[in-house]
């Protein structure tokens, strides 16, 4: 941040009085502008022994496969964000059955929340504007080397490991790389 | 947001091409500035039949009681944020045993994440700069009418209900008031 979003004057990085870390502070109106982590919500949609993946049509990681997911918006719940993204990216109407994994990515200020999900009725889906392709994959069909993000690889690994055991666990995983 | 944090020119509210909601967009550099929900992380610290509460020394809800909690920072995990806040507000060193509740407050773009926690060793605590008082309360001692936030009231209610049953559940609760 170079300029104050409130008054338009330049900001500087300093530790405000009573605080213990550097913030963007306006040189004119003294307003402190905090930066906070962002939530990415998504769905691991399972159908039989398969899961739904989307090939990304946009940066970053264009052409790589991902679970439908995206930034949570003000005005919605985490679950609503996950379901909305699944409609936007895969035209798939699903329900969230349980929270599967929270991923912390502290180095980039992101928190992923992935829900185990299932189709509301039949497994209908198609590519939304942010997807080149949408497809159901069994475990051995998944393009493991062409996944967009480590979070998605781990979420899929957890899913198939839990499915083999017949018990789906809730996990928190901290990642220090993307 | 009135001014672009990147270039300092004025912004306007409009729906960018390919988007479906209004954003703050710079009239000069065209940069789109998204607003995202913020995470508040906190600890429900239990000791015997008591829980740790802090009387707020700051706005909002100054003088009312709360669990130690605050905004998650970039560079930390949710759990680290909860533990840091517990040190800052109550000088209490605790460990997070499990995630108790996720609260969605869509109308104000907030997500609370409360961890069931316990003291690392003896129950030592004292008021940090943001607290007027810190104290352990049993269920019938809690100042139920002087709690700062609905999230904290519910978290405490869930805790004592679960404790009576001997099973601590993970919950997600959506609130449409503060």
Coordinates of C-alpha atoms in Angstrom, one line a residue:
Chain A
X1 CA 0.0 0.0 0.0
X2 CA 1.4 3.4 -1.1
X3 CA -1.5 5.7 -0.6
X4 CA -4.2 6.0 2.1
X5 CA -7.5 4.5 0.9
X6 CA -9.4 7.0 3.1
X7 CA -7.7 10.3 2.2
X8 CA -5.4 9.6 -0.8
X9 CA -2.2 10.9 0.9
X10 CA 0.9 8.8 1.0
X11 CA 1.4 6.1 3.7
X12 CA 4.5 4.9 5.5
X13 CA 5.5 1.7 7.2
X14 CA 5.8 2.1 10.9
X15 CA 5.0 0.4 14.2
X16 CA 2.0 2.3 15.7
X17 CA 2.1 3.3 19.4
X18 CA 0.9 0.3 21.4
X19 CA 1.3 -2.1 18.5
X20 CA 4.2 -4.5 17.9
X21 CA 4.4 -4.8 14.1
X22 CA 4.8 -2.6 11.1
X23 CA 1.6 -1.2 9.5
X24 CA 0.7 1.1 6.6
X25 CA -0.1 4.4 8.4
X26 CA -1.3 7.5 6.6
X27 CA 1.2 10.5 6.8
X28 CA -1.8 12.9 6.7
X29 CA -4.8 11.4 8.5
X30 CA -2.8 8.9 10.7
X31 CA -5.2 6.1 9.9
X32 CA -3.7 2.6 10.3
X33 CA -4.4 0.2 7.5
X34 CA -4.3 -3.5 8.6
X35 CA -3.7 -6.4 6.3
X36 CA -5.4 -9.7 7.2
X37 CA -5.2 -13.2 5.8
X38 CA -7.8 -14.2 3.2
X39 CA -10.0 -17.3 3.2
X40 CA -10.2 -19.6 0.1
X41 CA -13.2 -21.9 0.3
X42 CA -13.6 -25.0 -1.9
X43 CA -15.4 -28.3 -2.3
X44 CA -14.0 -31.8 -2.7
X45 CA -17.0 -33.2 -4.6
X46 CA -17.2 -37.0 -4.5
X47 CA -19.3 -39.3 -6.6
X48 CA -18.9 -43.0 -6.2
X49 CA -15.1 -43.6 -6.4
X50 CA -14.5 -40.4 -8.3
X51 CA -13.9 -36.7 -7.5
X52 CA -14.5 -33.5 -9.5
X53 CA -11.6 -31.5 -10.7
X54 CA -11.4 -28.3 -12.8
X55 CA -8.6 -27.4 -15.2
X56 CA -7.8 -23.8 -14.6
X57 CA -8.5 -21.3 -17.4
X58 CA -6.9 -18.4 -15.5
X59 CA -3.7 -17.4 -13.7
X60 CA -2.1 -18.5 -11.5
X61 CA -1.5 -22.1 -12.6
X62 CA -3.5 -21.9 -15.8
X63 CA -3.9 -25.4 -17.4
X64 CA -3.4 -27.2 -14.1
X65 CA -6.1 -29.1 -12.2
X66 CA -7.7 -28.0 -9.0
X67 CA -10.7 -28.5 -6.7
X68 CA -13.3 -25.8 -7.3
X69 CA -12.4 -23.1 -4.8
X70 CA -11.9 -19.3 -4.5
X71 CA -11.8 -16.3 -2.3
X72 CA -14.6 -15.9 0.3
X73 CA -16.5 -12.7 -0.1
X74 CA -17.9 -10.3 2.6
X75 CA -21.6 -11.2 3.0
X76 CA -21.4 -15.0 2.8
X77 CA -20.5 -17.9 5.1
X78 CA -17.5 -20.0 4.4
X79 CA -19.7 -22.9 3.2
X80 CA -21.7 -20.5 1.0
X81 CA -18.4 -19.4 -0.6
X82 CA -17.4 -23.0 -1.2
X83 CA -20.7 -23.8 -2.9
X84 CA -20.7 -20.6 -4.9
X85 CA -17.3 -21.3 -6.3
X86 CA -18.3 -24.8 -7.2
X87 CA -21.2 -23.4 -9.2
X88 CA -19.0 -20.7 -10.8
X89 CA -16.2 -23.0 -11.8
X90 CA -18.0 -26.3 -12.5
X91 CA -21.7 -25.4 -12.8
X92 CA -22.2 -28.1 -10.2
X93 CA -24.8 -27.8 -7.5
X94 CA -23.6 -29.6 -4.4
X95 CA -24.1 -29.7 -0.6
X96 CA -21.3 -29.5 1.9
X97 CA -21.3 -32.6 4.1
X98 CA -18.4 -31.7 6.4
X99 CA -15.3 -29.6 6.7
X100 CA -12.4 -31.7 5.6
X101 CA -9.3 -29.6 6.0
X102 CA -8.1 -26.2 7.1
X103 CA -4.8 -25.3 5.5
X104 CA -2.8 -22.4 6.9
X105 CA -0.4 -20.8 4.4
X106 CA 1.1 -18.1 6.7
X107 CA 3.8 -17.0 4.3
X108 CA 1.2 -15.8 1.8
X109 CA -1.6 -14.9 4.3
X110 CA -4.0 -17.5 3.1
X111 CA -6.3 -20.0 4.8
X112 CA -7.9 -22.7 2.7
X113 CA -11.1 -24.4 4.0
X114 CA -12.1 -27.5 2.0
X115 CA -15.5 -29.2 2.4
X116 CA -16.3 -32.8 1.6
X117 CA -19.3 -32.4 -0.7
X118 CA -21.8 -34.4 -2.8
X119 CA -24.0 -33.6 -5.7
X120 CA -27.5 -32.4 -4.8
X121 CA -29.0 -34.9 -7.3
X122 CA -27.3 -36.3 -10.4
X123 CA -23.6 -35.6 -11.1
X124 CA -24.1 -32.8 -13.6
X125 CA -21.3 -30.3 -14.2
X126 CA -19.7 -28.4 -17.0
X127 CA -16.9 -25.8 -17.3
X128 CA -17.6 -22.3 -16.0
X129 CA -15.7 -19.3 -17.4
X130 CA -12.7 -19.9 -15.1
X131 CA -12.3 -23.6 -16.2
X132 CA -11.0 -25.1 -19.4
X133 CA -12.4 -28.5 -18.5
X134 CA -14.2 -30.2 -15.7
X135 CA -14.1 -34.0 -15.1
X136 CA -14.6 -36.8 -12.6
X137 CA -11.5 -38.8 -11.8
X138 CA -10.9 -42.0 -9.8
X139 CA -7.8 -42.0 -7.6
X140 CA -5.6 -43.6 -10.2
X141 CA -6.8 -41.4 -13.0
X142 CA -6.0 -38.1 -11.2
X143 CA -3.3 -36.1 -12.9
X144 CA -1.2 -36.0 -9.8
X145 CA 1.7 -34.2 -11.5
X146 CA -0.6 -31.6 -13.0
X147 CA -2.3 -30.3 -9.9
X148 CA -2.4 -26.6 -9.4
X149 CA -1.8 -26.3 -5.7
X150 CA -0.2 -28.3 -2.9
X151 CA -3.4 -27.8 -0.8
X152 CA -5.4 -29.6 -3.5
X153 CA -3.0 -32.5 -3.7
X154 CA -3.1 -33.0 0.0
X155 CA -6.8 -32.6 0.2
X156 CA -7.2 -35.4 -2.4
X157 CA -4.6 -37.6 -0.7
X158 CA -6.4 -37.2 2.7
X159 CA -9.7 -38.0 1.0
X160 CA -8.6 -41.3 -0.6
X161 CA -6.7 -42.3 2.5
X162 CA -9.7 -41.7 4.7
X163 CA -12.1 -43.4 2.2
X164 CA -9.9 -46.5 2.3
X165 CA -10.3 -46.6 6.1
X166 CA -14.0 -45.7 6.0
X167 CA -13.5 -42.8 8.4
X168 CA -13.4 -39.1 7.3
X169 CA -11.3 -37.0 9.6
X170 CA -11.1 -33.3 10.0
X171 CA -7.6 -32.0 9.8
X172 CA -5.6 -28.8 10.1
X173 CA -2.4 -28.6 8.0
X174 CA 0.2 -25.9 8.0
X175 CA 2.1 -25.3 4.8
X176 CA 5.1 -23.1 4.3
X177 CA 5.2 -23.4 0.5
X178 CA 2.4 -22.9 -2.1
Chain B
X1 CA -12.4 3.0 0.1
X2 CA -12.2 6.4 -1.6
X3 CA -8.7 6.4 -3.0
X4 CA -6.5 3.8 -4.7
X5 CA -3.9 2.4 -2.3
X6 CA -1.6 1.7 -5.3
X7 CA -1.7 5.1 -7.1
X8 CA -3.6 7.5 -4.9
X9 CA -6.3 8.5 -7.4
X10 CA -10.0 8.2 -6.6
X11 CA -11.8 4.9 -6.9
X12 CA -15.4 4.2 -7.9
X13 CA -17.8 1.4 -7.1
X14 CA -18.6 -0.7 -10.2
X15 CA -19.0 -4.3 -11.3
X16 CA -15.8 -5.2 -13.2
X17 CA -16.0 -7.0 -16.5
X18 CA -16.4 -10.7 -15.9
X19 CA -17.3 -10.1 -12.2
X20 CA -20.8 -10.2 -10.6
X21 CA -20.4 -7.8 -7.7
X22 CA -19.5 -4.2 -7.1
X23 CA -15.8 -3.5 -6.3
X24 CA -13.7 -0.5 -5.6
X25 CA -11.9 0.2 -8.9
X26 CA -9.3 2.9 -9.5
X27 CA -10.4 5.6 -12.0
X28 CA -6.8 6.1 -13.1
X29 CA -4.9 2.7 -13.0
X30 CA -8.0 0.5 -13.2
X31 CA -6.8 -1.7 -10.4
X32 CA -9.6 -3.7 -8.6
X33 CA -9.5 -3.7 -4.8
X34 CA -11.2 -6.6 -3.2
X35 CA -12.5 -6.7 0.3
X36 CA -12.4 -10.0 2.1
X37 CA -13.7 -11.3 5.5
X38 CA -11.4 -11.3 8.4
X39 CA -10.6 -14.0 10.9
X40 CA -10.8 -13.5 14.6
X41 CA -9.0 -16.3 16.5
X42 CA -9.4 -17.0 20.2
X43 CA -9.1 -19.5 23.0
X44 CA -11.6 -20.9 25.5
X45 CA -9.1 -21.7 28.2
X46 CA -10.5 -24.3 30.7
X47 CA -9.1 -25.1 34.1
X48 CA -11.0 -27.6 36.2
X49 CA -14.6 -26.4 36.1
X50 CA -13.6 -22.9 35.3
X51 CA -12.9 -20.8 32.1
X52 CA -10.7 -17.8 31.6
X53 CA -12.4 -14.5 30.7
X54 CA -11.0 -11.0 30.1
X55 CA -12.8 -7.7 30.8
X56 CA -12.2 -5.5 27.8
X57 CA -10.2 -2.3 28.3
X58 CA -10.8 -1.1 24.7
X59 CA -13.6 -0.5 22.3
X60 CA -15.8 -2.0 21.1
X61 CA -17.6 -3.3 24.2
X62 CA -15.2 -1.8 26.7
X63 CA -16.0 -3.1 30.2
X64 CA -17.6 -6.3 29.0
X65 CA -16.2 -9.8 29.3
X66 CA -14.8 -11.9 26.5
X67 CA -12.7 -14.9 25.7
X68 CA -9.1 -13.8 24.7
X69 CA -9.4 -13.3 20.9
X70 CA -8.4 -11.0 18.1
X71 CA -7.7 -10.5 14.4
X72 CA -5.4 -13.0 12.8
X73 CA -2.3 -11.5 11.2
X74 CA -0.5 -12.3 7.9
X75 CA 2.4 -14.6 8.7
X76 CA 0.8 -16.8 11.4
X77 CA -1.5 -19.8 11.5
X78 CA -5.0 -19.5 13.0
X79 CA -3.9 -21.4 16.0
X80 CA -0.8 -19.2 16.4
X81 CA -3.1 -16.2 16.3
X82 CA -5.4 -17.6 19.0
X83 CA -2.4 -18.4 21.3
X84 CA -0.8 -14.9 20.6
X85 CA -4.0 -13.2 21.5
X86 CA -4.2 -15.2 24.8
X87 CA -0.8 -14.0 25.7
X88 CA -1.5 -10.4 24.7
X89 CA -4.8 -10.1 26.5
X90 CA -4.3 -12.4 29.5
X91 CA -0.5 -13.1 29.8
X92 CA -1.6 -16.8 29.7
X93 CA 0.5 -19.5 28.0
X94 CA -1.8 -22.2 26.7
X95 CA -2.0 -24.9 24.1
X96 CA -4.9 -25.3 21.7
X97 CA -6.4 -28.8 22.2
X98 CA -9.0 -28.7 19.4
X99 CA -11.0 -26.3 17.2
X100 CA -14.3 -25.8 19.1
X101 CA -16.4 -23.5 16.9
X102 CA -16.3 -21.6 13.6
X103 CA -18.7 -18.7 13.7
X104 CA -19.7 -17.0 10.4
X105 CA -20.8 -13.3 10.7
X106 CA -21.5 -12.6 7.1
X107 CA -23.1 -9.2 7.7
X108 CA -19.9 -7.8 9.1
X109 CA -17.4 -10.0 7.1
X110 CA -16.0 -11.8 10.1
X111 CA -15.2 -15.4 10.9
X112 CA -14.5 -16.4 14.5
X113 CA -12.4 -19.5 15.2
X114 CA -12.4 -20.6 18.9
X115 CA -10.0 -23.3 20.2
X116 CA -10.6 -25.3 23.3
X117 CA -7.4 -24.7 25.2
X118 CA -5.5 -25.6 28.4
X119 CA -2.7 -24.0 30.4
X120 CA 0.7 -25.2 29.5
X121 CA 1.5 -25.6 33.2
X122 CA -0.1 -23.9 36.2
X123 CA -3.0 -21.5 35.7
X124 CA -1.1 -18.3 35.6
X125 CA -2.5 -15.2 34.0
X126 CA -2.9 -11.4 34.4
X127 CA -4.3 -8.5 32.5
X128 CA -2.6 -7.5 29.4
X129 CA -2.9 -3.9 28.1
X130 CA -6.2 -4.6 26.4
X131 CA -7.8 -6.1 29.5
X132 CA -9.1 -4.4 32.7
X133 CA -9.3 -7.7 34.5
X134 CA -8.8 -11.4 33.9
X135 CA -10.4 -14.1 35.9
X136 CA -11.4 -17.8 36.0
X137 CA -15.2 -18.3 36.3
X138 CA -17.3 -21.5 36.9
X139 CA -20.4 -21.8 34.8
X140 CA -22.7 -20.2 37.5
X141 CA -20.2 -17.4 38.2
X142 CA -20.0 -16.2 34.5
X143 CA -21.4 -12.7 34.1
X144 CA -23.8 -13.9 31.3
X145 CA -25.4 -10.4 30.9
X146 CA -22.0 -8.7 30.7
X147 CA -20.5 -10.7 27.8
X148 CA -19.0 -8.6 25.0
X149 CA -20.1 -10.7 22.0
X150 CA -22.8 -13.3 21.1
X151 CA -20.0 -15.5 19.7
X152 CA -18.4 -15.7 23.1
X153 CA -21.7 -16.4 24.9
X154 CA -22.4 -19.3 22.5
X155 CA -18.9 -20.6 22.7
X156 CA -19.2 -20.8 26.5
X157 CA -22.7 -22.3 26.3
X158 CA -21.4 -25.0 23.9
X159 CA -18.5 -25.7 26.2
X160 CA -20.5 -26.3 29.3
X161 CA -23.2 -28.3 27.4
X162 CA -20.5 -30.5 25.9
X163 CA -18.6 -30.8 29.2
X164 CA -21.8 -32.0 30.9
X165 CA -22.1 -34.7 28.2
X166 CA -18.4 -35.6 28.3
X167 CA -18.1 -35.1 24.5
X168 CA -16.6 -32.0 22.9
X169 CA -18.1 -31.4 19.5
X170 CA -16.8 -29.2 16.7
X171 CA -19.5 -26.8 15.5
X172 CA -20.1 -24.3 12.8
X173 CA -22.6 -21.5 13.7
X174 CA -23.9 -18.8 11.4
X175 CA -24.9 -15.5 13.1
X176 CA -26.6 -12.6 11.5
X177 CA -26.2 -10.2 14.5
X178 CA -23.1 -9.3 16.5

